[in-house]
């Protein structure tokens, strides 16, 4: 695999048979890419990592918050650079696919190491956590930015782009459902300490993530071949900030990930403190991962419905606004549910209704990035597909991790504090979990996301591409 210092001009389609279309197998292959990244690694990092780092690994709330903030500053630089680098890649596998093929194994391996708790002191653990987390973010970027960019070169048909995007979201949510539902049962099957459980599951899910990423790279095709002519210039980065649709869509992308990020990051604390641990109903163990699987299943179903829903609404923009309004209404409704395990099914129902909106707008976001990439090509005369899609990945990581960092920060501000034993290991002080901490947890799952959903509606209303 090699790269060139030439930028990417207007893409030209490779020859294809009239009416050949795209096969179902290729759409499934594309879905496997986000099943690996979004459904396995990112889902576990979003929902399990905040609780894992503080309650299992042994970081303080401040350490966990700082770690995620530093990682986001790191991503601000690496994501756009990766997009530009991917645009200039030339290999026998194409422009974007080689990053999936060659990056699959390192991707799974680093994820597995991140869930391992070494027998180090406090300083050694901080170094391990910070180093592996930053390395994982870099590897996620190296795989996921080219993966998203594939959508811009697999087809020039807008309807097929919507279908690919829909398959992507169904794949991510279907695997997310399987991952979160199976997590507590796999922990129980592994046995031993929580540290041992997470280490073993890291290996298991790391192998699955590597396999899905590799399969995606091998099963997809790049039909639009980039024509490289001009030398590299930082002008393409400046052009982004003159691209009004890109600015609005990037803000929308950050907000959608803030919305999910708050809910996923705080779910573990909600069960731990507000509901007093796992809830068992009719033999079903409902912990924080199982709780969120009801939403994953709903997102999977309505992700498949999204293309039909968009046609009914008449435009992607209108469909996005209606979907965000659904998220807003049911997030507010969740706040008024009593903080009692007896209402678990009411909580699940509200999560399901909220996830209808998430499932409807998630495929639209990536299809709209393809629209923005087309807009940039028409305006600037050169294609920057990888760079445009890198902002989508950056928004995903920025929104999710910043929200996770804010959760740790807000809980600390509400009064939650850590205890340190004679060996220097830290754990949450049960006496510090007061009513103010419980109220903060509840708001972080309901009212904070509701405010973000309202902001999404405003930004989408201002988004200038009306397709």
GROMACS .gro file of C-alpha atoms in nm:
model
  467
    1UNK     CA    1   0.000   0.000   0.000
    2UNK     CA    2   0.137   0.341  -0.091
    3UNK     CA    3   0.019   0.698  -0.091
    4UNK     CA    4   0.080   0.985  -0.328
    5UNK     CA    5   0.119   1.357  -0.269
    6UNK     CA    6  -0.142   1.428  -0.536
    7UNK     CA    7  -0.492   1.531  -0.438
    8UNK     CA    8  -0.802   1.361  -0.567
    9UNK     CA    9  -0.992   1.511  -0.859
   10UNK     CA   10  -1.341   1.430  -0.980
   11UNK     CA   11  -1.402   1.060  -0.957
   12UNK     CA   12  -1.477   0.863  -1.271
   13UNK     CA   13  -1.677   0.541  -1.267
   14UNK     CA   14  -1.515   0.218  -1.369
   15UNK     CA   15  -1.697   0.027  -1.643
   16UNK     CA   16  -2.000  -0.164  -1.518
   17UNK     CA   17  -2.269  -0.363  -1.692
   18UNK     CA   18  -2.592  -0.182  -1.766
   19UNK     CA   19  -2.844  -0.264  -1.494
   20UNK     CA   20  -2.597  -0.476  -1.297
   21UNK     CA   21  -2.656  -0.287  -0.971
   22UNK     CA   22  -2.494  -0.379  -0.643
   23UNK     CA   23  -2.528  -0.729  -0.501
   24UNK     CA   24  -2.691  -0.809  -0.167
   25UNK     CA   25  -2.369  -0.984  -0.063
   26UNK     CA   26  -2.172  -0.662  -0.105
   27UNK     CA   27  -2.423  -0.468   0.104
   28UNK     CA   28  -2.389  -0.730   0.377
   29UNK     CA   29  -2.011  -0.703   0.348
   30UNK     CA   30  -2.032  -0.328   0.392
   31UNK     CA   31  -2.259  -0.376   0.694
   32UNK     CA   32  -1.996  -0.600   0.857
   33UNK     CA   33  -1.758  -0.304   0.871
   34UNK     CA   34  -1.979  -0.107   1.108
   35UNK     CA   35  -2.090  -0.424   1.284
   36UNK     CA   36  -1.724  -0.456   1.386
   37UNK     CA   37  -1.647  -0.090   1.456
   38UNK     CA   38  -1.983   0.050   1.569
   39UNK     CA   39  -2.153  -0.266   1.695
   40UNK     CA   40  -1.860  -0.414   1.890
   41UNK     CA   41  -1.567  -0.186   1.970
   42UNK     CA   42  -1.744   0.150   1.982
   43UNK     CA   43  -2.048   0.013   2.162
   44UNK     CA   44  -1.835  -0.141   2.438
   45UNK     CA   45  -1.617   0.170   2.456
   46UNK     CA   46  -1.926   0.392   2.486
   47UNK     CA   47  -2.126   0.200   2.744
   48UNK     CA   48  -1.872  -0.007   2.938
   49UNK     CA   49  -1.556   0.203   2.944
   50UNK     CA   50  -1.664   0.481   3.184
   51UNK     CA   51  -1.771   0.224   3.444
   52UNK     CA   52  -1.480  -0.009   3.358
   53UNK     CA   53  -1.215   0.258   3.404
   54UNK     CA   54  -1.348   0.381   3.742
   55UNK     CA   55  -1.498   0.068   3.902
   56UNK     CA   56  -1.285  -0.215   3.754
   57UNK     CA   57  -0.957  -0.077   3.621
   58UNK     CA   58  -0.917   0.165   3.912
   59UNK     CA   59  -0.887   0.515   3.763
   60UNK     CA   60  -1.033   0.811   3.948
   61UNK     CA   61  -1.323   1.008   3.801
   62UNK     CA   62  -1.076   1.288   3.726
   63UNK     CA   63  -0.835   1.048   3.552
   64UNK     CA   64  -1.114   0.901   3.339
   65UNK     CA   65  -1.244   1.245   3.243
   66UNK     CA   66  -0.895   1.373   3.158
   67UNK     CA   67  -0.815   1.063   2.953
   68UNK     CA   68  -1.117   1.109   2.729
   69UNK     CA   69  -1.058   1.481   2.688
   70UNK     CA   70  -0.696   1.429   2.583
   71UNK     CA   71  -0.805   1.161   2.337
   72UNK     CA   72  -1.047   1.404   2.174
   73UNK     CA   73  -0.782   1.669   2.125
   74UNK     CA   74  -0.570   1.394   1.967
   75UNK     CA   75  -0.856   1.305   1.730
   76UNK     CA   76  -0.900   1.664   1.613
   77UNK     CA   77  -0.559   1.628   1.445
   78UNK     CA   78  -0.551   1.261   1.343
   79UNK     CA   79  -0.897   1.228   1.185
   80UNK     CA   80  -0.864   1.493   0.910
   81UNK     CA   81  -0.504   1.386   0.843
   82UNK     CA   82  -0.624   1.028   0.805
   83UNK     CA   83  -0.895   1.141   0.565
   84UNK     CA   84  -0.643   1.325   0.351
   85UNK     CA   85  -0.400   1.031   0.363
   86UNK     CA   86  -0.672   0.783   0.268
   87UNK     CA   87  -0.768   0.998  -0.033
   88UNK     CA   88  -0.412   0.960  -0.166
   89UNK     CA   89  -0.370   0.587  -0.112
   90UNK     CA   90  -0.302   0.366  -0.416
   91UNK     CA   91  -0.290  -0.013  -0.398
   92UNK     CA   92  -0.414  -0.322  -0.578
   93UNK     CA   93  -0.711  -0.316  -0.336
   94UNK     CA   94  -0.807   0.039  -0.427
   95UNK     CA   95  -0.802   0.363  -0.231
   96UNK     CA   96  -0.992   0.293   0.093
   97UNK     CA   97  -1.026  -0.085   0.118
   98UNK     CA   98  -0.655  -0.154   0.194
   99UNK     CA   99  -0.687   0.029   0.526
  100UNK     CA  100  -0.956  -0.218   0.630
  101UNK     CA  101  -0.768  -0.523   0.505
  102UNK     CA  102  -0.430  -0.438   0.659
  103UNK     CA  103  -0.570  -0.268   0.969
  104UNK     CA  104  -0.810  -0.543   1.080
  105UNK     CA  105  -0.573  -0.745   1.300
  106UNK     CA  106  -0.406  -0.448   1.480
  107UNK     CA  107  -0.755  -0.306   1.536
  108UNK     CA  108  -0.876  -0.617   1.719
  109UNK     CA  109  -0.548  -0.669   1.908
  110UNK     CA  110  -0.529  -0.319   2.055
  111UNK     CA  111  -0.894  -0.337   2.160
  112UNK     CA  112  -0.825  -0.661   2.348
  113UNK     CA  113  -0.525  -0.509   2.528
  114UNK     CA  114  -0.731  -0.208   2.632
  115UNK     CA  115  -0.970  -0.429   2.832
  116UNK     CA  116  -0.682  -0.595   3.016
  117UNK     CA  117  -0.596  -0.467   3.365
  118UNK     CA  118  -0.221  -0.503   3.429
  119UNK     CA  119  -0.088  -0.567   3.779
  120UNK     CA  120   0.076  -0.224   3.801
  121UNK     CA  121   0.071   0.053   4.057
  122UNK     CA  122  -0.140   0.370   4.012
  123UNK     CA  123   0.117   0.543   3.788
  124UNK     CA  124   0.173   0.233   3.575
  125UNK     CA  125  -0.203   0.189   3.530
  126UNK     CA  126  -0.243   0.550   3.419
  127UNK     CA  127   0.035   0.511   3.164
  128UNK     CA  128  -0.120   0.184   3.035
  129UNK     CA  129  -0.471   0.330   3.012
  130UNK     CA  130  -0.364   0.655   2.845
  131UNK     CA  131  -0.127   0.487   2.598
  132UNK     CA  132  -0.366   0.208   2.495
  133UNK     CA  133  -0.669   0.437   2.475
  134UNK     CA  134  -0.488   0.686   2.249
  135UNK     CA  135  -0.352   0.401   2.037
  136UNK     CA  136  -0.702   0.253   2.008
  137UNK     CA  137  -0.840   0.590   1.896
  138UNK     CA  138  -0.567   0.617   1.632
  139UNK     CA  139  -0.637   0.263   1.509
  140UNK     CA  140  -1.011   0.327   1.505
  141UNK     CA  141  -0.944   0.633   1.290
  142UNK     CA  142  -0.718   0.437   1.053
  143UNK     CA  143  -0.995   0.183   0.992
  144UNK     CA  144  -1.319   0.378   1.026
  145UNK     CA  145  -1.237   0.690   0.823
  146UNK     CA  146  -1.159   0.484   0.509
  147UNK     CA  147  -1.463   0.264   0.585
  148UNK     CA  148  -1.696   0.565   0.584
  149UNK     CA  149  -1.528   0.702   0.271
  150UNK     CA  150  -1.608   0.380   0.085
  151UNK     CA  151  -1.967   0.499   0.056
  152UNK     CA  152  -1.852   0.774  -0.178
  153UNK     CA  153  -1.675   0.541  -0.424
  154UNK     CA  154  -1.885   0.223  -0.428
  155UNK     CA  155  -2.167   0.378  -0.631
  156UNK     CA  156  -2.275   0.705  -0.790
  157UNK     CA  157  -2.646   0.625  -0.748
  158UNK     CA  158  -2.810   0.822  -0.463
  159UNK     CA  159  -3.067   0.550  -0.393
  160UNK     CA  160  -2.794   0.286  -0.364
  161UNK     CA  161  -2.601   0.516  -0.128
  162UNK     CA  162  -2.908   0.533   0.097
  163UNK     CA  163  -2.935   0.153   0.086
  164UNK     CA  164  -2.567   0.106   0.173
  165UNK     CA  165  -2.605   0.354   0.458
  166UNK     CA  166  -2.915   0.173   0.581
  167UNK     CA  167  -2.735  -0.165   0.569
  168UNK     CA  168  -2.448  -0.005   0.761
  169UNK     CA  169  -2.674   0.110   1.042
  170UNK     CA  170  -2.865  -0.218   1.058
  171UNK     CA  171  -2.533  -0.403   1.080
  172UNK     CA  172  -2.407  -0.175   1.358
  173UNK     CA  173  -2.724  -0.192   1.562
  174UNK     CA  174  -2.777  -0.565   1.509
  175UNK     CA  175  -2.425  -0.641   1.632
  176UNK     CA  176  -2.465  -0.384   1.909
  177UNK     CA  177  -2.779  -0.568   2.021
  178UNK     CA  178  -2.594  -0.902   2.023
  179UNK     CA  179  -2.291  -0.753   2.200
  180UNK     CA  180  -2.480  -0.578   2.478
  181UNK     CA  181  -2.733  -0.857   2.533
  182UNK     CA  182  -2.466  -1.126   2.557
  183UNK     CA  183  -2.219  -0.926   2.766
  184UNK     CA  184  -2.350  -1.004   3.118
  185UNK     CA  185  -2.410  -1.372   3.032
  186UNK     CA  186  -2.060  -1.404   2.888
  187UNK     CA  187  -1.921  -1.240   3.203
  188UNK     CA  188  -2.105  -1.497   3.413
  189UNK     CA  189  -1.979  -1.783   3.193
  190UNK     CA  190  -1.617  -1.662   3.218
  191UNK     CA  191  -1.634  -1.625   3.596
  192UNK     CA  192  -1.356  -1.505   3.823
  193UNK     CA  193  -1.291  -1.140   3.902
  194UNK     CA  194  -1.435  -0.857   3.696
  195UNK     CA  195  -1.085  -0.777   3.573
  196UNK     CA  196  -1.050  -1.135   3.444
  197UNK     CA  197  -1.394  -1.121   3.281
  198UNK     CA  198  -1.319  -0.801   3.091
  199UNK     CA  199  -0.979  -0.932   2.979
  200UNK     CA  200  -1.128  -1.254   2.834
  201UNK     CA  201  -1.417  -1.069   2.668
  202UNK     CA  202  -1.166  -0.822   2.522
  203UNK     CA  203  -0.997  -1.108   2.339
  204UNK     CA  204  -1.328  -1.257   2.226
  205UNK     CA  205  -1.475  -0.934   2.092
  206UNK     CA  206  -1.138  -0.822   1.954
  207UNK     CA  207  -1.125  -1.132   1.733
  208UNK     CA  208  -1.482  -1.069   1.613
  209UNK     CA  209  -1.403  -0.704   1.534
  210UNK     CA  210  -1.093  -0.800   1.337
  211UNK     CA  211  -1.283  -1.063   1.139
  212UNK     CA  212  -1.570  -0.826   1.052
  213UNK     CA  213  -1.332  -0.551   0.943
  214UNK     CA  214  -1.132  -0.786   0.721
  215UNK     CA  215  -1.449  -0.933   0.566
  216UNK     CA  216  -1.573  -0.583   0.482
  217UNK     CA  217  -1.249  -0.496   0.305
  218UNK     CA  218  -1.257  -0.815   0.100
  219UNK     CA  219  -1.630  -0.820   0.011
  220UNK     CA  220  -1.673  -0.460  -0.111
  221UNK     CA  221  -1.578  -0.293  -0.441
  222UNK     CA  222  -1.462   0.056  -0.535
  223UNK     CA  223  -1.643   0.143  -0.860
  224UNK     CA  224  -1.549   0.511  -0.873
  225UNK     CA  225  -1.179   0.549  -0.943
  226UNK     CA  226  -1.021   0.874  -0.818
  227UNK     CA  227  -0.821   1.069  -1.076
  228UNK     CA  228  -0.522   1.231  -0.907
  229UNK     CA  229  -0.378   1.539  -1.071
  230UNK     CA  230  -0.296   1.826  -0.839
  231UNK     CA  231  -0.025   1.830  -0.573
  232UNK     CA  232  -0.113   1.826  -0.208
  233UNK     CA  233  -0.226   2.160  -0.066
  234UNK     CA  234  -0.359   2.272   0.269
  235UNK     CA  235  -0.623   2.457   0.069
  236UNK     CA  236  -0.850   2.151   0.099
  237UNK     CA  237  -0.857   2.197   0.478
  238UNK     CA  238  -0.937   2.567   0.439
  239UNK     CA  239  -1.210   2.477   0.189
  240UNK     CA  240  -1.388   2.274   0.458
  241UNK     CA  241  -1.449   2.582   0.669
  242UNK     CA  242  -1.594   2.762   0.367
  243UNK     CA  243  -1.829   2.469   0.309
  244UNK     CA  244  -2.151   2.573   0.486
  245UNK     CA  245  -2.326   2.232   0.457
  246UNK     CA  246  -2.017   2.063   0.605
  247UNK     CA  247  -2.013   2.300   0.904
  248UNK     CA  248  -2.378   2.236   0.987
  249UNK     CA  249  -2.357   1.861   0.930
  250UNK     CA  250  -2.045   1.832   1.147
  251UNK     CA  251  -2.224   2.013   1.429
  252UNK     CA  252  -2.526   1.787   1.381
  253UNK     CA  253  -2.298   1.481   1.388
  254UNK     CA  254  -2.134   1.595   1.712
  255UNK     CA  255  -2.476   1.654   1.869
  256UNK     CA  256  -2.616   1.313   1.770
  257UNK     CA  257  -2.314   1.153   1.935
  258UNK     CA  258  -2.351   1.374   2.241
  259UNK     CA  259  -2.711   1.251   2.260
  260UNK     CA  260  -2.609   0.885   2.252
  261UNK     CA  261  -2.290   0.945   2.449
  262UNK     CA  262  -2.460   1.078   2.761
  263UNK     CA  263  -2.709   0.792   2.767
  264UNK     CA  264  -2.458   0.513   2.710
  265UNK     CA  265  -2.192   0.654   2.944
  266UNK     CA  266  -2.432   0.703   3.234
  267UNK     CA  267  -2.636   0.380   3.194
  268UNK     CA  268  -2.392   0.177   3.406
  269UNK     CA  269  -2.401   0.430   3.689
  270UNK     CA  270  -2.781   0.447   3.666
  271UNK     CA  271  -2.812   0.075   3.732
  272UNK     CA  272  -2.531   0.072   3.990
  273UNK     CA  273  -2.666   0.359   4.200
  274UNK     CA  274  -3.025   0.454   4.108
  275UNK     CA  275  -3.160   0.099   4.061
  276UNK     CA  276  -2.925  -0.069   4.311
  277UNK     CA  277  -2.768  -0.319   4.072
  278UNK     CA  278  -2.903  -0.567   3.819
  279UNK     CA  279  -3.279  -0.614   3.793
  280UNK     CA  280  -3.408  -0.970   3.743
  281UNK     CA  281  -3.749  -1.002   3.576
  282UNK     CA  282  -3.894  -1.346   3.491
  283UNK     CA  283  -3.546  -1.498   3.485
  284UNK     CA  284  -3.406  -1.226   3.257
  285UNK     CA  285  -3.101  -1.048   3.397
  286UNK     CA  286  -3.143  -0.680   3.311
  287UNK     CA  287  -2.821  -0.492   3.371
  288UNK     CA  288  -2.709  -0.174   3.196
  289UNK     CA  289  -2.591  -0.352   2.880
  290UNK     CA  290  -2.909  -0.561   2.844
  291UNK     CA  291  -3.117  -0.248   2.917
  292UNK     CA  292  -2.963  -0.069   2.619
  293UNK     CA  293  -3.006  -0.371   2.389
  294UNK     CA  294  -3.377  -0.296   2.369
  295UNK     CA  295  -3.279   0.033   2.209
  296UNK     CA  296  -3.026  -0.138   1.982
  297UNK     CA  297  -3.292  -0.377   1.850
  298UNK     CA  298  -3.528  -0.086   1.786
  299UNK     CA  299  -3.256   0.111   1.607
  300UNK     CA  300  -3.179  -0.193   1.391
  301UNK     CA  301  -3.544  -0.224   1.284
  302UNK     CA  302  -3.601   0.145   1.217
  303UNK     CA  303  -3.261   0.183   1.053
  304UNK     CA  304  -3.400  -0.050   0.788
  305UNK     CA  305  -3.719   0.156   0.771
  306UNK     CA  306  -3.527   0.483   0.732
  307UNK     CA  307  -3.512   0.492   0.346
  308UNK     CA  308  -3.892   0.441   0.326
  309UNK     CA  309  -3.950   0.700   0.601
  310UNK     CA  310  -3.730   0.953   0.420
  311UNK     CA  311  -3.928   0.911   0.098
  312UNK     CA  312  -4.253   0.966   0.290
  313UNK     CA  313  -4.114   1.282   0.451
  314UNK     CA  314  -3.998   1.413   0.112
  315UNK     CA  315  -3.641   1.504   0.213
  316UNK     CA  316  -3.358   1.388   0.434
  317UNK     CA  317  -3.363   1.715   0.623
  318UNK     CA  318  -3.732   1.692   0.717
  319UNK     CA  319  -3.698   1.324   0.810
  320UNK     CA  320  -3.401   1.407   1.034
  321UNK     CA  321  -3.595   1.681   1.215
  322UNK     CA  322  -3.895   1.458   1.281
  323UNK     CA  323  -3.670   1.180   1.410
  324UNK     CA  324  -3.490   1.423   1.644
  325UNK     CA  325  -3.827   1.548   1.772
  326UNK     CA  326  -3.915   1.189   1.867
  327UNK     CA  327  -3.589   1.167   2.065
  328UNK     CA  328  -3.664   1.497   2.238
  329UNK     CA  329  -4.016   1.403   2.348
  330UNK     CA  330  -3.935   1.064   2.496
  331UNK     CA  331  -3.612   1.180   2.661
  332UNK     CA  332  -3.813   1.438   2.855
  333UNK     CA  333  -4.069   1.169   2.939
  334UNK     CA  334  -3.799   0.945   3.091
  335UNK     CA  335  -3.714   1.212   3.350
  336UNK     CA  336  -4.058   1.174   3.511
  337UNK     CA  337  -4.033   0.797   3.566
  338UNK     CA  338  -3.987   0.712   3.938
  339UNK     CA  339  -3.633   0.604   4.028
  340UNK     CA  340  -3.749   0.254   4.125
  341UNK     CA  341  -3.665  -0.094   3.980
  342UNK     CA  342  -4.040  -0.170   3.981
  343UNK     CA  343  -4.072   0.066   3.683
  344UNK     CA  344  -3.807  -0.111   3.476
  345UNK     CA  345  -4.049  -0.198   3.194
  346UNK     CA  346  -4.167   0.164   3.172
  347UNK     CA  347  -3.801   0.268   3.144
  348UNK     CA  348  -3.744   0.010   2.873
  349UNK     CA  349  -4.052   0.132   2.685
  350UNK     CA  350  -3.921   0.491   2.686
  351UNK     CA  351  -3.580   0.372   2.567
  352UNK     CA  352  -3.750   0.185   2.281
  353UNK     CA  353  -3.955   0.490   2.175
  354UNK     CA  354  -3.648   0.714   2.193
  355UNK     CA  355  -3.455   0.465   1.981
  356UNK     CA  356  -3.716   0.489   1.704
  357UNK     CA  357  -3.590   0.840   1.639
  358UNK     CA  358  -3.224   0.736   1.662
  359UNK     CA  359  -3.281   0.448   1.420
  360UNK     CA  360  -3.452   0.676   1.169
  361UNK     CA  361  -3.186   0.949   1.161
  362UNK     CA  362  -2.867   0.740   1.194
  363UNK     CA  363  -2.852   0.616   0.830
  364UNK     CA  364  -2.941   0.965   0.707
  365UNK     CA  365  -2.635   1.118   0.868
  366UNK     CA  366  -2.389   0.917   0.658
  367UNK     CA  367  -2.593   0.959   0.340
  368UNK     CA  368  -2.588   1.335   0.404
  369UNK     CA  369  -2.207   1.323   0.436
  370UNK     CA  370  -2.201   1.174   0.084
  371UNK     CA  371  -2.417   1.469  -0.030
  372UNK     CA  372  -2.172   1.712   0.130
  373UNK     CA  373  -1.880   1.535  -0.044
  374UNK     CA  374  -2.062   1.573  -0.379
  375UNK     CA  375  -2.128   1.939  -0.301
  376UNK     CA  376  -1.759   1.995  -0.223
  377UNK     CA  377  -1.658   1.827  -0.552
  378UNK     CA  378  -1.890   2.051  -0.753
  379UNK     CA  379  -1.780   2.366  -0.573
  380UNK     CA  380  -1.403   2.308  -0.557
  381UNK     CA  381  -1.342   2.090  -0.863
  382UNK     CA  382  -1.157   1.830  -0.656
  383UNK     CA  383  -1.286   1.538  -0.452
  384UNK     CA  384  -1.211   1.519  -0.081
  385UNK     CA  385  -1.432   1.224   0.008
  386UNK     CA  386  -1.198   1.084   0.273
  387UNK     CA  387  -1.150   1.423   0.434
  388UNK     CA  388  -1.526   1.489   0.443
  389UNK     CA  389  -1.605   1.149   0.593
  390UNK     CA  390  -1.322   1.183   0.844
  391UNK     CA  391  -1.520   1.465   1.002
  392UNK     CA  392  -1.804   1.218   1.056
  393UNK     CA  393  -1.572   0.983   1.243
  394UNK     CA  394  -1.422   1.275   1.436
  395UNK     CA  395  -1.773   1.390   1.534
  396UNK     CA  396  -1.855   1.035   1.648
  397UNK     CA  397  -1.551   1.010   1.871
  398UNK     CA  398  -1.563   1.371   1.986
  399UNK     CA  399  -1.930   1.363   2.084
  400UNK     CA  400  -1.919   1.021   2.249
  401UNK     CA  401  -1.597   1.064   2.445
  402UNK     CA  402  -1.656   1.425   2.550
  403UNK     CA  403  -1.998   1.325   2.682
  404UNK     CA  404  -1.835   1.033   2.865
  405UNK     CA  405  -1.579   1.271   3.010
  406UNK     CA  406  -1.852   1.516   3.114
  407UNK     CA  407  -2.044   1.235   3.286
  408UNK     CA  408  -1.742   1.160   3.505
  409UNK     CA  409  -1.691   1.533   3.566
  410UNK     CA  410  -2.056   1.603   3.655
  411UNK     CA  411  -2.073   1.307   3.893
  412UNK     CA  412  -1.764   1.439   4.068
  413UNK     CA  413  -1.919   1.786   4.090
  414UNK     CA  414  -2.240   1.634   4.229
  415UNK     CA  415  -2.038   1.485   4.516
  416UNK     CA  416  -1.920   1.139   4.408
  417UNK     CA  417  -1.566   1.077   4.531
  418UNK     CA  418  -1.305   0.802   4.537
  419UNK     CA  419  -1.137   0.608   4.818
  420UNK     CA  420  -0.772   0.504   4.800
  421UNK     CA  421  -0.647   0.190   4.979
  422UNK     CA  422  -0.302   0.124   5.126
  423UNK     CA  423  -0.177  -0.006   4.788
  424UNK     CA  424  -0.282   0.310   4.609
  425UNK     CA  425  -0.582   0.151   4.432
  426UNK     CA  426  -0.898   0.360   4.405
  427UNK     CA  427  -1.268   0.277   4.426
  428UNK     CA  428  -1.593   0.473   4.451
  429UNK     CA  429  -1.688   0.573   4.807
  430UNK     CA  430  -2.043   0.437   4.862
  431UNK     CA  431  -2.109   0.707   5.123
  432UNK     CA  432  -2.062   0.977   4.858
  433UNK     CA  433  -2.354   0.851   4.645
  434UNK     CA  434  -2.606   1.100   4.780
  435UNK     CA  435  -2.943   1.216   4.644
  436UNK     CA  436  -2.769   1.489   4.445
  437UNK     CA  437  -2.553   1.229   4.269
  438UNK     CA  438  -2.860   1.016   4.194
  439UNK     CA  439  -3.045   1.317   4.052
  440UNK     CA  440  -2.745   1.404   3.837
  441UNK     CA  441  -2.734   1.049   3.698
  442UNK     CA  442  -3.105   1.061   3.614
  443UNK     CA  443  -3.073   1.401   3.442
  444UNK     CA  444  -2.771   1.286   3.242
  445UNK     CA  445  -2.981   1.004   3.097
  446UNK     CA  446  -3.289   1.216   3.022
  447UNK     CA  447  -3.280   1.597   3.034
  448UNK     CA  448  -2.925   1.645   2.906
  449UNK     CA  449  -2.997   1.436   2.591
  450UNK     CA  450  -3.331   1.620   2.550
  451UNK     CA  451  -3.149   1.954   2.530
  452UNK     CA  452  -2.912   1.808   2.271
  453UNK     CA  453  -3.208   1.677   2.064
  454UNK     CA  454  -3.358   2.026   2.060
  455UNK     CA  455  -3.027   2.163   1.933
  456UNK     CA  456  -3.020   1.895   1.659
  457UNK     CA  457  -3.360   2.015   1.535
  458UNK     CA  458  -3.239   2.377   1.515
  459UNK     CA  459  -2.916   2.286   1.333
  460UNK     CA  460  -3.096   2.058   1.087
  461UNK     CA  461  -3.344   2.334   1.010
  462UNK     CA  462  -3.046   2.554   0.914
  463UNK     CA  463  -2.871   2.281   0.710
  464UNK     CA  464  -2.870   2.420   0.351
  465UNK     CA  465  -2.884   2.101   0.136
  466UNK     CA  466  -3.251   2.019   0.093
  467UNK     CA  467  -3.225   1.677  -0.076
   0.00000   0.00000   0.00000
